[in-house]
């Protein structure tokens, strides 16, 4: 939890817990419950093996307790009483048992340390009220008789509310951005020094102080044409003979809260010529339009409208640089000429999950707002409200599969194919910032603030 220990953190945490408690005190009786038991999760093993997969905690548990690496815990919420954390600390000499609970959060909870998972279940059974809702994976052991497992109404309300971050959560997300920004600077230096994707990845991990399993998502480190694979999942061990570009999408975690940051860099020794000039112009244009889109993250704005505006601005950029020609920006968008170049959504909610839950859910009851027609990958259709953290991540890529489809369509006449072909070795551009919607005025840009603090 590097960098998270702001002096106000204990007070912020208490207020955060009070807010979650108040939410549950209102919500549980509405749905006929007196208590909520939240499982941290169960460790999972590979088939026929004793090797565990990296543990992924239940985000509902992490919302209350900053323990991302503690399988087998239960948290019991009973309105009017402090949350009870049941904390297994088994004797073990194969692995280090969990350390005794410590940190800014322990004082605010009631904690019962137990010696086994069975004892944890028994402790929960002893303390739980009769009408209990349980939130956890299907295989989280639920003690006692029939209980409501993941009741839909309760989950819908909790998911909807998770989008509005408390001051405590924002503090952790600032720290997650700072941690990633340090990694990004080291990654850029490794790229400019001629590193392979694997070298850049290792430089990122070392500088951000994270092991692979602590990352909020697998690093996307694409050199050259690999930048055109949106979620390029490999890391070549060999550097290309001729470096062109780096697209790196890499985040960090702080107490379970994620940052999600993408930067695109043009190598100082990328070959001179018109393709390089085109790429540089596109990169500068994308930087400008990304900042303009970030500025639209304001209370009351429809996030889907930001996505549609991104298409409009990308159309203008493609026309200005001359990759598209002979039609207006409006016509380019309505006829679908931007979609092969920008084939994903403008962003998503961010928090305990990188693609935080309930992006299409507009109220606590679970009502959905569908995506605009023709935009199947947009992950957020809610109107923006104070406390929401979203990403803004416009992209512009040269993806052979989608370019082939464009070439076979009537729009082909509007494309300068010689120049588009020449850009394929440059892969693509994505610039992604994490942005907080404020009650009034301009948004807080967690990512740009983090980079600025490092350069100051
Ligand atoms: N890193 C995944 C995304 O940007 O959504
Ligand atoms: Mn993202
Ligand atoms: Mn990303």
Short mmCIF file of C-alpha atoms and ligand atoms in Angstrom, two decimals:
data_model
loop_
_atom_site.label_atom_id
_atom_site.label_comp_id
_atom_site.label_asym_id
_atom_site.label_seq_id
_atom_site.Cartn_x
_atom_site.Cartn_y
_atom_site.Cartn_z
CA UNK A 1 0.00 0.00 0.00
CA UNK A 2 2.85 2.29 -0.88
CA UNK A 3 1.97 5.97 -0.84
CA UNK A 4 -1.49 5.42 0.61
CA UNK A 5 -0.65 6.41 4.14
CA UNK A 6 -1.97 9.86 4.06
CA UNK A 7 -2.28 11.17 7.63
CA UNK A 8 -6.04 11.50 7.19
CA UNK A 9 -6.51 7.90 6.10
CA UNK A 10 -7.81 6.52 9.45
CA UNK A 11 -10.43 9.28 9.68
CA UNK A 12 -11.33 8.89 6.02
CA UNK A 13 -11.73 5.15 6.55
CA UNK A 14 -14.09 5.65 9.50
CA UNK A 15 -16.26 8.01 7.51
CA UNK A 16 -16.21 5.56 4.59
CA UNK A 17 -17.38 2.75 6.89
CA UNK A 18 -20.11 4.97 8.32
CA UNK A 19 -21.34 5.67 4.82
CA UNK A 20 -21.41 1.98 3.89
CA UNK A 21 -23.11 1.14 7.20
CA UNK A 22 -25.80 3.77 6.63
CA UNK A 23 -26.40 2.38 3.14
CA UNK A 24 -26.85 -1.14 4.52
CA UNK A 25 -29.07 0.03 7.38
CA UNK A 26 -31.45 1.43 4.80
CA UNK A 27 -31.11 -1.32 2.23
CA UNK A 28 -31.28 -4.56 4.21
CA UNK A 29 -34.72 -4.09 5.83
CA UNK A 30 -36.11 -3.05 2.45
CA UNK A 31 -35.19 -6.48 1.15
CA UNK A 32 -36.18 -8.38 4.29
CA UNK A 33 -32.75 -8.94 5.85
CA UNK A 34 -31.20 -8.19 9.24
CA UNK A 35 -27.62 -8.87 8.28
CA UNK A 36 -25.16 -9.24 5.47
CA UNK A 37 -22.29 -11.74 5.42
CA UNK A 38 -19.58 -11.04 2.88
CA UNK A 39 -17.01 -13.72 2.05
CA UNK A 40 -13.52 -12.60 1.09
CA UNK A 41 -13.27 -15.58 -1.25
CA UNK A 42 -11.93 -19.06 -1.68
CA UNK A 43 -8.48 -19.99 -2.91
CA UNK A 44 -8.73 -21.91 -6.23
CA UNK A 45 -6.42 -24.68 -7.42
CA UNK A 46 -5.43 -25.92 -10.86
CA UNK A 47 -7.02 -29.19 -11.95
CA UNK A 48 -5.26 -32.20 -10.39
CA UNK A 49 -2.65 -29.92 -8.89
CA UNK A 50 -1.73 -28.28 -5.61
CA UNK A 51 -0.85 -25.04 -7.37
CA UNK A 52 -3.22 -22.19 -6.52
CA UNK A 53 -4.35 -19.57 -9.02
CA UNK A 54 -3.60 -16.00 -7.96
CA UNK A 55 -6.24 -15.17 -5.36
CA UNK A 56 -8.87 -12.67 -6.44
CA UNK A 57 -10.82 -11.25 -3.51
CA UNK A 58 -14.56 -10.55 -3.61
CA UNK A 59 -14.79 -6.82 -4.44
CA UNK A 60 -17.67 -6.43 -1.98
CA UNK A 61 -15.32 -7.55 0.78
CA UNK A 62 -12.61 -5.15 -0.37
CA UNK A 63 -15.12 -2.33 -0.30
CA UNK A 64 -15.13 -2.66 3.50
CA UNK A 65 -11.71 -4.05 4.38
CA UNK A 66 -8.35 -3.43 2.65
CA UNK A 67 -7.29 -7.09 2.60
CA UNK A 68 -6.75 -8.23 -1.00
CA UNK A 69 -4.77 -11.37 -0.04
CA UNK A 70 -6.90 -12.98 2.68
CA UNK A 71 -9.04 -15.91 1.54
CA UNK A 72 -11.45 -17.43 4.05
CA UNK A 73 -12.49 -14.24 5.88
CA UNK A 74 -16.08 -13.28 6.61
CA UNK A 75 -17.38 -9.81 7.25
CA UNK A 76 -20.70 -9.58 9.04
CA UNK A 77 -22.71 -6.39 8.74
CA UNK A 78 -25.46 -5.84 11.29
CA UNK A 79 -27.08 -2.41 11.25
CA UNK A 80 -26.42 -0.55 14.51
CA UNK A 81 -23.24 -2.51 15.37
CA UNK A 82 -19.66 -2.24 14.11
CA UNK A 83 -18.82 -4.64 11.30
CA UNK A 84 -17.47 -7.96 12.57
CA UNK A 85 -14.43 -9.33 10.70
CA UNK A 86 -13.85 -13.05 11.16
CA UNK A 87 -10.18 -13.50 10.39
CA UNK A 88 -8.67 -16.98 9.94
CA UNK A 89 -5.09 -17.31 11.06
CA UNK A 90 -4.34 -21.02 10.74
CA UNK A 91 -1.16 -22.59 12.06
CA UNK A 92 0.96 -23.48 9.02
CA UNK A 93 4.61 -24.15 8.34
CA UNK A 94 4.30 -24.54 4.55
CA UNK A 95 3.12 -20.98 4.14
CA UNK A 96 3.34 -17.88 6.28
CA UNK A 97 0.02 -17.56 8.12
CA UNK A 98 -1.73 -14.19 7.83
CA UNK A 99 -0.13 -11.62 10.13
CA UNK A 100 -2.18 -10.43 13.10
CA UNK A 101 -4.58 -7.72 11.90
CA UNK A 102 -2.84 -4.36 11.93
CA UNK A 103 -3.09 -1.00 10.22
CA UNK A 104 -5.28 2.07 10.06
CA UNK A 105 -8.44 0.00 9.67
CA UNK A 106 -8.39 -2.36 12.68
CA UNK A 107 -9.70 0.10 15.27
CA UNK A 108 -12.90 0.68 13.33
CA UNK A 109 -13.94 -2.99 13.26
CA UNK A 110 -14.75 -5.75 15.67
CA UNK A 111 -12.28 -8.52 14.85
CA UNK A 112 -12.44 -12.18 15.78
CA UNK A 113 -9.31 -14.17 14.96
CA UNK A 114 -9.94 -17.89 14.41
CA UNK A 115 -7.60 -20.82 13.72
CA UNK A 116 -9.37 -22.61 10.85
CA UNK A 117 -11.93 -22.16 8.10
CA UNK A 118 -14.32 -24.38 10.08
CA UNK A 119 -13.92 -22.11 13.07
CA UNK A 120 -14.63 -19.12 10.83
CA UNK A 121 -17.89 -20.71 9.67
CA UNK A 122 -18.87 -21.50 13.26
CA UNK A 123 -18.08 -17.94 14.39
CA UNK A 124 -20.24 -16.57 11.60
CA UNK A 125 -23.08 -18.91 12.47
CA UNK A 126 -22.93 -17.86 16.11
CA UNK A 127 -23.06 -14.15 15.32
CA UNK A 128 -25.37 -14.05 12.29
CA UNK A 129 -28.98 -12.91 12.61
CA UNK A 130 -31.70 -15.21 11.30
CA UNK A 131 -32.47 -13.27 8.15
CA UNK A 132 -29.05 -13.24 6.54
CA UNK A 133 -27.99 -12.33 3.02
CA UNK A 134 -24.68 -13.77 1.87
CA UNK A 135 -22.47 -12.24 -0.79
CA UNK A 136 -19.76 -14.44 -2.17
CA UNK A 137 -18.78 -16.94 -4.80
CA UNK A 138 -20.94 -20.03 -5.17
CA UNK A 139 -18.35 -22.11 -3.34
CA UNK A 140 -17.91 -19.75 -0.38
CA UNK A 141 -19.03 -22.07 2.42
CA UNK A 142 -22.30 -20.77 3.78
CA UNK A 143 -22.89 -21.90 7.32
CA UNK A 144 -26.15 -23.19 8.73
CA UNK A 145 -29.45 -23.70 7.00
CA UNK A 146 -30.82 -22.03 3.87
CA UNK A 147 -29.66 -18.48 3.40
CA UNK A 148 -30.15 -16.00 0.59
CA UNK A 149 -27.07 -16.25 -1.57
CA UNK A 150 -26.33 -13.11 -3.60
CA UNK A 151 -29.93 -11.83 -3.52
CA UNK A 152 -30.52 -9.87 -6.71
CA UNK A 153 -32.13 -6.78 -5.19
CA UNK A 154 -29.41 -6.28 -2.59
CA UNK A 155 -26.66 -6.80 -5.16
CA UNK A 156 -28.23 -4.39 -7.63
CA UNK A 157 -28.35 -1.64 -4.99
CA UNK A 158 -24.79 -2.28 -3.79
CA UNK A 159 -23.44 -2.40 -7.33
CA UNK A 160 -25.13 0.84 -8.27
CA UNK A 161 -23.74 2.62 -5.21
CA UNK A 162 -20.18 1.38 -5.77
CA UNK A 163 -19.83 3.86 -8.62
CA UNK A 164 -19.88 6.79 -6.17
CA UNK A 165 -16.52 6.80 -4.45
CA UNK A 166 -16.03 8.11 -0.93
CA UNK A 167 -13.12 10.41 -0.05
CA UNK A 168 -11.31 7.38 1.37
CA UNK A 169 -11.61 5.51 -1.90
CA UNK A 170 -10.45 8.54 -3.89
CA UNK A 171 -7.39 8.77 -1.66
CA UNK A 172 -6.48 5.16 -2.44
CA UNK A 173 -7.10 5.70 -6.14
CA UNK A 174 -4.78 8.72 -6.15
CA UNK A 175 -2.12 6.47 -4.65
CA UNK A 176 -2.81 3.78 -7.29
CA UNK A 177 -2.31 6.37 -10.05
CA UNK A 178 0.94 7.62 -8.51
CA UNK A 179 2.25 4.09 -8.32
CA UNK A 180 1.45 3.40 -11.97
CA UNK A 181 2.89 6.72 -13.15
CA UNK A 182 6.29 5.81 -11.70
CA UNK A 183 6.11 2.56 -13.67
CA UNK A 184 5.14 4.33 -16.87
CA UNK A 185 8.13 6.65 -16.72
CA UNK A 186 10.49 3.69 -16.28
CA UNK A 187 8.75 1.83 -19.12
CA UNK A 188 9.25 4.77 -21.45
CA UNK A 189 12.95 4.95 -20.53
CA UNK A 190 13.35 1.18 -21.16
CA UNK A 191 11.65 1.60 -24.56
CA UNK A 192 13.88 4.50 -25.54
CA UNK A 193 16.93 2.48 -24.46
CA UNK A 194 15.98 -0.18 -27.02
CA UNK A 195 14.29 -2.68 -24.69
CA UNK A 196 12.10 -5.57 -25.79
CA UNK A 197 8.48 -5.79 -24.59
CA UNK A 198 9.60 -8.12 -21.80
CA UNK A 199 12.30 -5.67 -20.65
CA UNK A 200 9.78 -2.82 -20.64
CA UNK A 201 7.34 -4.96 -18.64
CA UNK A 202 10.02 -5.80 -16.05
CA UNK A 203 11.08 -2.16 -15.82
CA UNK A 204 7.43 -1.24 -15.16
CA UNK A 205 7.05 -3.86 -12.42
CA UNK A 206 10.29 -2.90 -10.69
CA UNK A 207 9.62 0.84 -10.73
CA UNK A 208 5.99 0.51 -9.59
CA UNK A 209 6.99 -1.98 -6.89
CA UNK A 210 4.56 -4.66 -8.02
CA UNK A 211 4.84 -8.33 -8.73
CA UNK A 212 2.94 -9.67 -11.71
CA UNK A 213 0.17 -11.09 -9.52
CA UNK A 214 -0.44 -7.74 -7.82
CA UNK A 215 -1.27 -5.98 -11.08
CA UNK A 216 -4.92 -5.00 -11.49
CA UNK A 217 -4.79 -6.46 -15.02
CA UNK A 218 -2.11 -8.03 -17.18
CA UNK A 219 0.19 -5.37 -18.61
CA UNK A 220 -0.37 -4.62 -22.29
CA UNK A 221 3.06 -3.81 -23.72
CA UNK A 222 2.93 -3.54 -27.49
CA UNK A 223 5.83 -2.47 -29.68
CA UNK A 224 5.08 -1.38 -33.23
CA UNK A 225 2.29 -3.35 -34.91
CA UNK A 226 1.47 -5.10 -31.61
CA UNK A 227 -0.09 -1.81 -30.49
CA UNK A 228 -2.91 -2.61 -32.94
CA UNK A 229 -3.96 -5.65 -30.87
CA UNK A 230 -6.16 -3.99 -28.28
CA UNK A 231 -5.28 -6.40 -25.49
CA UNK A 232 -1.89 -7.70 -26.73
CA UNK A 233 -1.21 -10.39 -24.14
CA UNK A 234 2.35 -11.49 -24.91
CA UNK A 235 5.73 -9.96 -24.24
CA UNK A 236 8.33 -10.59 -26.90
CA UNK A 237 11.77 -11.30 -25.44
CA UNK A 238 13.54 -9.85 -28.47
CA UNK A 239 13.53 -6.17 -29.35
CA UNK A 240 12.60 -5.35 -32.94
CA UNK A 241 15.52 -4.38 -35.17
CA UNK A 242 13.82 -1.10 -35.95
CA UNK A 243 11.88 0.48 -33.05
CA UNK A 244 8.82 2.56 -33.96
CA UNK A 245 6.27 2.93 -31.16
CA UNK A 246 5.27 1.68 -27.73
CA UNK A 247 1.67 1.36 -26.57
CA UNK A 248 1.65 0.49 -22.86
CA UNK A 249 -1.56 -0.02 -20.91
CA UNK A 250 -0.56 -0.74 -17.32
CA UNK A 251 -2.03 -0.01 -13.91
CA UNK A 252 -1.41 -0.45 -10.23
CA UNK A 253 -3.34 -1.40 -7.12
CA UNK A 254 -3.64 0.22 -3.76
CA UNK A 255 -5.64 -1.70 -1.14
CA UNK A 256 -7.59 -3.31 -3.96
CA UNK A 257 -8.29 -0.07 -5.85
CA UNK A 258 -7.00 0.12 -9.39
CA UNK A 259 -5.49 2.62 -11.74
CA UNK A 260 -5.70 1.96 -15.49
CA UNK A 261 -3.34 4.07 -17.58
CA UNK A 262 -2.26 3.95 -21.22
CA UNK A 263 0.49 5.90 -22.90
CA UNK A 264 1.77 5.77 -26.47
CA UNK A 265 5.30 6.82 -27.35
CA UNK A 266 7.07 7.38 -30.64
CA UNK A 267 10.68 6.17 -30.54
CA UNK A 268 13.28 8.92 -31.10
CA UNK A 269 14.95 6.63 -33.69
CA UNK A 270 11.79 5.62 -35.53
CA UNK A 271 12.51 5.83 -39.25
CA UNK A 272 12.18 9.30 -40.73
CA UNK A 273 9.60 9.77 -43.44
CA UNK A 274 5.98 10.60 -44.14
CA UNK A 275 4.59 7.68 -42.11
CA UNK A 276 6.46 8.85 -39.04
CA UNK A 277 5.23 12.41 -39.66
CA UNK A 278 1.66 11.16 -40.00
CA UNK A 279 1.96 9.18 -36.78
CA UNK A 280 3.41 12.15 -34.92
CA UNK A 281 0.53 14.34 -36.13
CA UNK A 282 -2.03 11.73 -35.08
CA UNK A 283 -0.36 11.35 -31.68
CA UNK A 284 -0.43 15.10 -31.05
CA UNK A 285 -4.05 15.25 -32.22
CA UNK A 286 -5.08 12.35 -29.97
CA UNK A 287 -3.39 13.99 -26.99
CA UNK A 288 -5.39 17.16 -27.60
CA UNK A 289 -8.71 15.45 -28.13
CA UNK A 290 -8.20 13.21 -25.11
CA UNK A 291 -7.79 16.27 -22.89
CA UNK A 292 -10.91 17.83 -24.40
CA UNK A 293 -12.88 14.65 -23.67
CA UNK A 294 -11.53 14.47 -20.10
CA UNK A 295 -12.81 17.98 -19.55
CA UNK A 296 -16.34 16.75 -20.31
CA UNK A 297 -16.36 14.51 -17.22
CA UNK A 298 -18.76 16.70 -15.29
CA UNK A 299 -21.83 16.07 -13.17
CA UNK A 300 -24.93 15.58 -15.30
CA UNK A 301 -23.07 14.82 -18.54
CA UNK A 302 -24.17 11.73 -20.39
CA UNK A 303 -21.08 9.51 -20.66
CA UNK A 304 -22.37 7.96 -23.89
CA UNK A 305 -22.33 11.47 -25.39
CA UNK A 306 -18.58 11.69 -24.63
CA UNK A 307 -18.11 8.44 -26.52
CA UNK A 308 -20.01 9.79 -29.54
CA UNK A 309 -18.06 13.05 -29.39
CA UNK A 310 -14.82 11.04 -29.45
CA UNK A 311 -15.90 9.57 -32.79
CA UNK A 312 -16.62 13.04 -34.09
CA UNK A 313 -13.21 14.35 -33.01
CA UNK A 314 -11.38 11.30 -34.37
CA UNK A 315 -13.15 11.80 -37.71
CA UNK A 316 -11.94 15.40 -37.79
CA UNK A 317 -8.40 14.30 -36.98
CA UNK A 318 -8.39 11.61 -39.70
CA UNK A 319 -9.63 14.21 -42.19
CA UNK A 320 -7.14 16.87 -41.05
CA UNK A 321 -4.19 14.50 -41.35
CA UNK A 322 -5.57 13.28 -44.68
CA UNK A 323 -6.17 9.57 -44.00
CA UNK A 324 -9.84 10.14 -44.78
CA UNK A 325 -10.95 12.43 -47.57
CA UNK A 326 -13.96 13.55 -49.58
CA UNK A 327 -16.58 13.50 -46.83
CA UNK A 328 -17.48 15.56 -43.79
CA UNK A 329 -16.66 14.53 -40.22
CA UNK A 330 -20.40 14.07 -39.58
CA UNK A 331 -20.75 11.81 -42.61
CA UNK A 332 -17.64 9.86 -41.60
CA UNK A 333 -19.20 9.13 -38.20
CA UNK A 334 -22.71 8.33 -39.38
CA UNK A 335 -21.42 6.08 -42.16
CA UNK A 336 -19.14 4.20 -39.74
CA UNK A 337 -15.77 5.29 -41.14
CA UNK A 338 -14.30 5.94 -37.66
CA UNK A 339 -15.25 2.58 -36.18
CA UNK A 340 -12.45 0.53 -37.79
CA UNK A 341 -9.95 3.02 -36.36
CA UNK A 342 -11.60 3.36 -32.92
CA UNK A 343 -13.31 0.02 -32.29
CA UNK A 344 -13.75 0.15 -28.49
CA UNK A 345 -15.59 2.26 -25.95
CA UNK A 346 -14.31 5.59 -24.67
CA UNK A 347 -13.91 4.10 -21.20
CA UNK A 348 -15.56 2.67 -18.13
CA UNK A 349 -16.11 2.99 -14.40
CA UNK A 350 -12.97 2.30 -12.37
CA UNK A 351 -12.57 1.19 -8.77
CA UNK A 352 -12.20 -2.16 -7.05
CA UNK A 353 -12.56 -3.72 -10.47
CA UNK A 354 -10.77 -2.28 -13.47
CA UNK A 355 -14.04 -2.45 -15.38
CA UNK A 356 -16.06 -1.57 -12.31
CA UNK A 357 -19.48 -3.09 -12.06
CA UNK A 358 -22.86 -1.59 -13.03
CA UNK A 359 -21.76 0.63 -15.91
CA UNK A 360 -25.05 0.03 -17.69
CA UNK A 361 -27.21 0.13 -14.54
CA UNK A 362 -28.86 3.50 -14.05
CA UNK A 363 -30.60 2.99 -10.71
CA UNK A 364 -30.46 0.99 -7.49
CA UNK A 365 -33.30 -1.25 -8.67
CA UNK A 366 -31.17 -2.55 -11.54
CA UNK A 367 -32.71 -0.77 -14.54
CA UNK A 368 -30.37 -0.94 -17.52
CA UNK A 369 -29.64 1.74 -20.07
CA UNK A 370 -28.53 0.12 -23.29
CA UNK A 371 -25.62 1.31 -25.40
CA UNK A 372 -26.22 3.54 -28.42
CA UNK A 373 -26.90 1.45 -31.55
CA UNK A 374 -23.69 0.49 -33.33
CA UNK A 375 -21.47 0.86 -30.24
CA UNK A 376 -21.45 -2.62 -28.70
CA UNK A 377 -18.29 -2.16 -26.63
CA UNK A 378 -19.21 0.92 -24.64
CA UNK A 379 -19.09 -0.12 -20.97
CA UNK A 380 -20.77 2.87 -19.34
CA UNK A 381 -24.08 4.52 -20.19
CA UNK A 382 -24.84 6.23 -16.85
CA UNK A 383 -25.05 9.97 -16.50
CA UNK A 384 -21.97 11.21 -14.66
CA UNK A 385 -22.33 12.18 -11.02
CA UNK A 386 -20.01 13.46 -8.29
CA UNK A 387 -17.62 10.82 -6.97
CA UNK A 388 -17.67 8.65 -10.08
CA UNK A 389 -14.24 7.64 -11.36
CA UNK A 390 -14.08 6.84 -15.04
CA UNK A 391 -11.42 6.29 -17.63
CA UNK A 392 -11.20 8.36 -20.78
CA UNK A 393 -9.27 6.34 -23.34
CA UNK A 394 -9.70 7.29 -26.98
CA UNK A 395 -7.80 5.11 -29.44
CA UNK A 396 -6.78 5.15 -33.08
CA UNK A 397 -5.33 1.96 -34.51
CA UNK A 398 -4.28 0.33 -37.76
CA UNK A 399 -5.82 -3.12 -37.31
CA UNK A 400 -5.37 -5.31 -40.40
CA UNK A 401 -8.61 -7.27 -39.79
CA UNK A 402 -10.77 -4.14 -39.57
CA UNK A 403 -8.93 -2.37 -42.38
CA UNK A 404 -9.66 -5.31 -44.71
CA UNK A 405 -13.36 -4.92 -43.92
CA UNK A 406 -13.16 -1.17 -44.54
CA UNK A 407 -11.42 -1.79 -47.83
CA UNK A 408 -14.24 -4.10 -48.93
CA UNK A 409 -16.92 -1.53 -48.03
CA UNK A 410 -18.23 1.43 -50.05
CA UNK A 411 -16.25 3.72 -47.71
CA UNK A 412 -13.00 2.54 -49.30
CA UNK A 413 -13.03 5.44 -51.75
CA UNK A 414 -12.64 7.87 -48.82
CA UNK A 415 -9.47 6.28 -47.46
CA UNK A 416 -5.94 7.19 -48.48
CA UNK A 417 -4.78 3.60 -48.51
CA UNK A 418 -1.11 4.24 -49.28
CA UNK A 419 -0.76 6.31 -46.14
CA UNK A 420 -2.84 3.96 -44.00
CA UNK A 421 -0.76 0.96 -45.14
CA UNK A 422 2.45 2.80 -44.29
CA UNK A 423 1.18 3.36 -40.73
CA UNK A 424 0.64 -0.33 -39.93
CA UNK A 425 4.14 -0.81 -38.45
CA UNK A 426 3.29 1.96 -35.97
CA UNK A 427 0.39 -0.09 -34.53
CA UNK A 428 -1.84 2.43 -32.90
CA UNK A 429 -2.45 5.06 -30.28
CA UNK A 430 -4.32 4.92 -26.99
CA UNK A 431 -4.13 7.58 -24.30
CA UNK A 432 -5.95 6.71 -21.10
CA UNK A 433 -6.44 8.79 -17.97
CA UNK A 434 -8.40 8.08 -14.77
CA UNK A 435 -10.76 10.93 -14.01
CA UNK A 436 -12.95 11.90 -11.05
CA UNK A 437 -16.26 13.65 -11.63
CA UNK A 438 -16.65 16.51 -9.15
CA UNK A 439 -19.85 18.13 -7.87
CA UNK A 440 -18.97 21.29 -9.71
CA UNK A 441 -16.54 22.43 -12.31
CA UNK A 442 -13.64 20.71 -13.98
CA UNK A 443 -12.80 17.09 -13.15
CA UNK A 444 -9.85 15.81 -11.16
CA UNK A 445 -7.43 13.99 -13.44
CA UNK A 446 -5.77 11.39 -11.21
CA UNK A 447 -3.35 10.35 -13.94
CA UNK A 448 -2.12 13.75 -15.09
CA UNK A 449 -1.79 14.88 -11.46
CA UNK A 450 0.35 11.82 -10.73
CA UNK A 451 2.68 12.46 -13.68
CA UNK A 452 2.88 16.17 -12.80
CA UNK A 453 3.87 15.37 -9.21
CA UNK A 454 6.73 13.22 -10.52
CA UNK A 455 8.04 15.84 -12.89
CA UNK A 456 7.84 18.64 -10.29
N1 LIG B 1 -6.73 -1.94 -19.39
C1 LIG B 1 -8.00 -2.30 -19.87
C2 LIG B 1 -8.79 -1.14 -20.26
O1 LIG B 1 -8.23 -0.09 -20.53
O2 LIG B 1 -9.98 -1.14 -20.25
MN1 LIG B 2 -9.50 1.21 -19.33
MN1 LIG B 3 -6.30 0.39 -19.87
#
